[in-house]
Amino acid sequence: MPDPISWGLVWPYYLAALALGYLLGSIPFGLLITRMAGQGDIRAIGSGNIGTTNVLRTGRKSLAALTLLGDMLKGTVAVLLAARFGGPDTAVISGVGAFLGHLFPVWLRFKGGKGVATYIGILIGLYWPAALAFAAIWIAVALAFRYSSLSALVASLVTPLLLWAVFNRVQIAEVSALLTVLLWIMHRENIARLLSGREGKIGQKG
């Protein structure tokens, strides 16, 4: 159990790291990029989501790539900034904050994305080999089945296991498991559509 005096000294840093991560994570790159490109409100097409997969439904691959990059980098920057000024524990907390910010951005009435790109960005900041593993699994499943949601679900499920059993990064594995639970909750409608055969495939418009 943490020493009360030590906890009293560090909790403001943890709170600041959480707030920093949340503010960075809540930047809605998909919405901003598509609006600046003259595509209107991305929430009015496809799934209504602000993430990369829905941006791809505009037919503008460059916009989807920029959205992916932006949503990844906000997670990475949140982790690295917190690590620079507060150490590994604050980095982890800031990463969780970034993920929550992406899922529930205050600017969009707490209706954000589903977290896949930001999850990868957080992993890059915390332990980049795990990010590579996540991406490799995502690509393999996507090539095999062409479902973005299924790729994310499988990759997020396997990554915490790899962090724990292969990479021996217990703390990051625990955080990754938490992010996975949140990601699966955000994908609950996708899971229902996958089970019923109604889920849209990668590159499919509408």
C-alpha positions as a printed Julia matrix, in Angstrom:
206×3 Matrix{Float64}:
   0.0     0.0     0.0
   1.47    3.42   -0.94
   2.84    5.51    1.91
   0.29    8.28    2.72
   2.96   10.98    2.71
   4.38    9.84   -0.62
   0.89    9.63   -2.11
   0.17   13.15   -0.9
   3.22   14.38   -2.77
   2.66   12.57   -6.06
  -1.1    12.67   -6.61
  -1.06   16.24   -8.05
   1.41   15.04  -10.69
  -0.8    12.06  -11.5
  -3.84   14.31  -11.78
  -1.92   16.71  -14.03
  -0.76   13.8   -16.21
  -4.33   12.54  -16.52
  -5.56   16.01  -17.48
  -2.72   16.51  -19.98
  -3.45   13.18  -21.61
  -7.17   13.85  -21.72
  -6.79   17.25  -23.38
  -4.41   15.92  -26.0
  -6.52   12.83  -26.61
  -9.69   14.86  -27.04
  -8.39   16.68  -30.13
 -10.78   15.38  -32.87
  -8.34   15.13  -35.76
 -10.76   13.22  -38.02
 -13.39   15.92  -37.69
 -10.93   18.81  -38.05
  -9.06   17.35  -41.02
 -12.18   16.49  -43.02
 -13.74   19.89  -42.38
 -10.58   21.71  -43.45
 -10.54   19.57  -46.61
 -14.09   20.62  -47.45
 -15.67   17.24  -46.7
 -18.15   18.61  -44.19
 -18.96   16.86  -40.92
 -17.54   13.31  -40.94
 -20.18   12.37  -38.36
 -22.85   12.7   -41.06
 -21.55    9.78  -43.16
 -20.97    6.07  -42.71
 -20.82    5.01  -39.09
 -20.8     8.6   -37.87
 -17.47    7.96  -36.19
 -14.58   10.47  -36.26
 -11.86    7.84  -36.71
  -9.72    6.68  -39.6
 -12.03    3.94  -40.9
 -14.95    6.32  -41.31
 -12.76    9.04  -42.83
 -11.71    6.44  -45.4
 -15.35    6.25  -46.47
 -15.0     9.76  -47.93
 -12.83    8.19  -50.63
  -9.91   10.41  -49.6
  -7.13    8.07  -48.5
  -4.85   11.01  -47.74
  -7.35   12.35  -45.2
  -7.65    8.93  -43.6
  -3.85    8.7   -43.36
  -3.63   12.12  -41.73
  -6.36   11.17  -39.28
  -4.53    7.97  -38.4
  -1.3     9.88  -37.85
  -2.92   12.57  -35.74
  -4.83   10.14  -33.55
  -1.69    8.06  -33.02
   0.6    10.98  -32.26
  -1.66   12.52  -29.63
  -1.33    9.29  -27.64
   2.42    9.15  -28.14
   2.96   12.82  -27.25
   0.83   12.48  -24.1
   2.96    9.56  -22.91
   6.33   11.07  -23.79
   5.58   14.47  -22.26
   4.42   12.91  -19.02
   7.44   10.58  -18.97
   9.79   13.51  -19.51
   8.47   15.52  -16.57
   7.07   12.89  -14.22
   8.51    9.46  -14.97
   7.04    6.12  -16.06
   4.03    6.09  -13.73
   2.8     9.47  -14.9
   3.42    8.36  -18.49
   1.06    5.44  -18.02
  -1.59    7.67  -16.43
  -1.27   10.23  -19.2
  -1.71    7.46  -21.77
  -4.94    6.37  -20.11
  -6.05   10.01  -20.08
  -5.35   10.33  -23.81
  -7.4     7.23  -24.52
 -10.32    8.52  -22.45
 -10.04   11.89  -24.18
 -10.3    10.27  -27.58
 -13.28    8.15  -26.58
 -15.09   10.91  -24.69
 -13.95   14.36  -25.94
 -15.55   17.23  -24.05
 -15.64   19.29  -27.27
 -17.97   16.77  -28.97
 -20.34   16.15  -26.06
 -18.25   13.13  -25.06
 -18.92   11.28  -28.33
 -15.54   10.46  -29.85
 -13.75    7.69  -31.66
 -13.22    4.04  -30.81
  -9.58    4.33  -29.84
  -7.61    2.05  -32.16
  -5.11    4.59  -33.51
  -4.7     6.24  -30.11
  -4.13    2.81  -28.55
  -1.26    2.26  -30.99
   0.14    5.72  -30.29
   0.12    5.06  -26.56
   1.96    1.79  -27.1
   4.57    3.6   -29.2
   5.24    5.91  -26.27
   5.24    3.21  -23.6
   6.94    0.32  -25.43
   7.22    0.53  -29.2
   7.73   -3.2   -29.93
   4.21   -3.79  -28.62
   2.91   -1.18  -31.06
   4.6    -3.04  -33.91
   3.04   -6.29  -32.72
  -0.4    -4.67  -32.54
  -0.01   -3.24  -36.05
   1.23   -6.55  -37.46
  -1.72   -8.45  -36.0
  -4.15   -5.78  -37.24
  -2.75   -5.97  -40.78
  -2.77   -9.78  -40.83
  -6.41  -10.0   -39.73
  -7.42   -7.17  -42.08
  -5.82   -8.88  -45.07
  -7.5   -12.15  -44.18
 -11.02  -10.88  -43.43
 -11.16   -7.18  -44.49
 -12.94   -6.09  -41.33
 -11.33   -3.13  -39.57
 -13.28   -3.74  -36.37
 -12.35   -7.43  -36.21
  -8.7    -6.54  -36.77
  -8.77   -4.08  -33.88
 -10.57   -6.51  -31.57
  -8.1    -9.33  -32.22
  -5.01   -7.11  -32.03
  -6.14   -5.5   -28.79
  -6.9    -8.89  -27.26
  -3.52  -10.41  -28.13
  -1.32   -7.39  -27.31
  -1.7    -7.47  -23.49
  -0.9   -11.19  -23.55
   2.27  -10.53  -25.56
   3.3    -7.72  -23.21
   2.9   -10.01  -20.22
   4.1   -13.39  -21.53
   6.64  -12.44  -24.22
   7.9    -8.93  -23.47
   7.66   -9.23  -19.66
   6.25   -5.71  -19.3
   3.73   -6.32  -16.56
   2.66   -2.75  -15.83
   2.19   -1.92  -19.5
   0.34   -5.22  -19.98
  -2.09   -4.19  -17.24
  -2.67   -0.8   -18.82
  -3.04   -2.4   -22.23
  -5.65   -4.77  -20.8
  -7.61   -1.8   -19.45
  -7.48   -0.09  -22.85
  -8.59   -3.33  -24.47
 -11.66   -3.55  -22.24
 -12.6     0.03  -23.13
 -11.95   -0.58  -26.82
 -14.18   -3.65  -26.83
 -16.95   -1.7   -25.1
 -16.71    1.02  -27.74
 -16.9    -1.66  -30.45
 -19.99   -3.37  -29.0
 -22.14   -2.37  -32.01
 -19.44   -3.61  -34.39
 -19.36   -6.91  -32.52
 -23.12   -7.26  -32.93
 -22.84   -6.53  -36.66
 -19.97   -8.97  -37.06
 -22.01  -11.7   -35.43
 -24.99  -10.95  -37.66
 -22.92  -10.56  -40.86
 -23.84   -6.89  -41.32
 -20.48   -5.3   -40.61
 -19.03   -3.17  -43.41
 -15.67   -4.13  -44.85
 -12.58   -1.98  -45.29
 -12.98    0.47  -48.18
 -16.74    0.01  -48.34
 -18.64    3.29  -48.61
 -21.91    4.17  -46.97
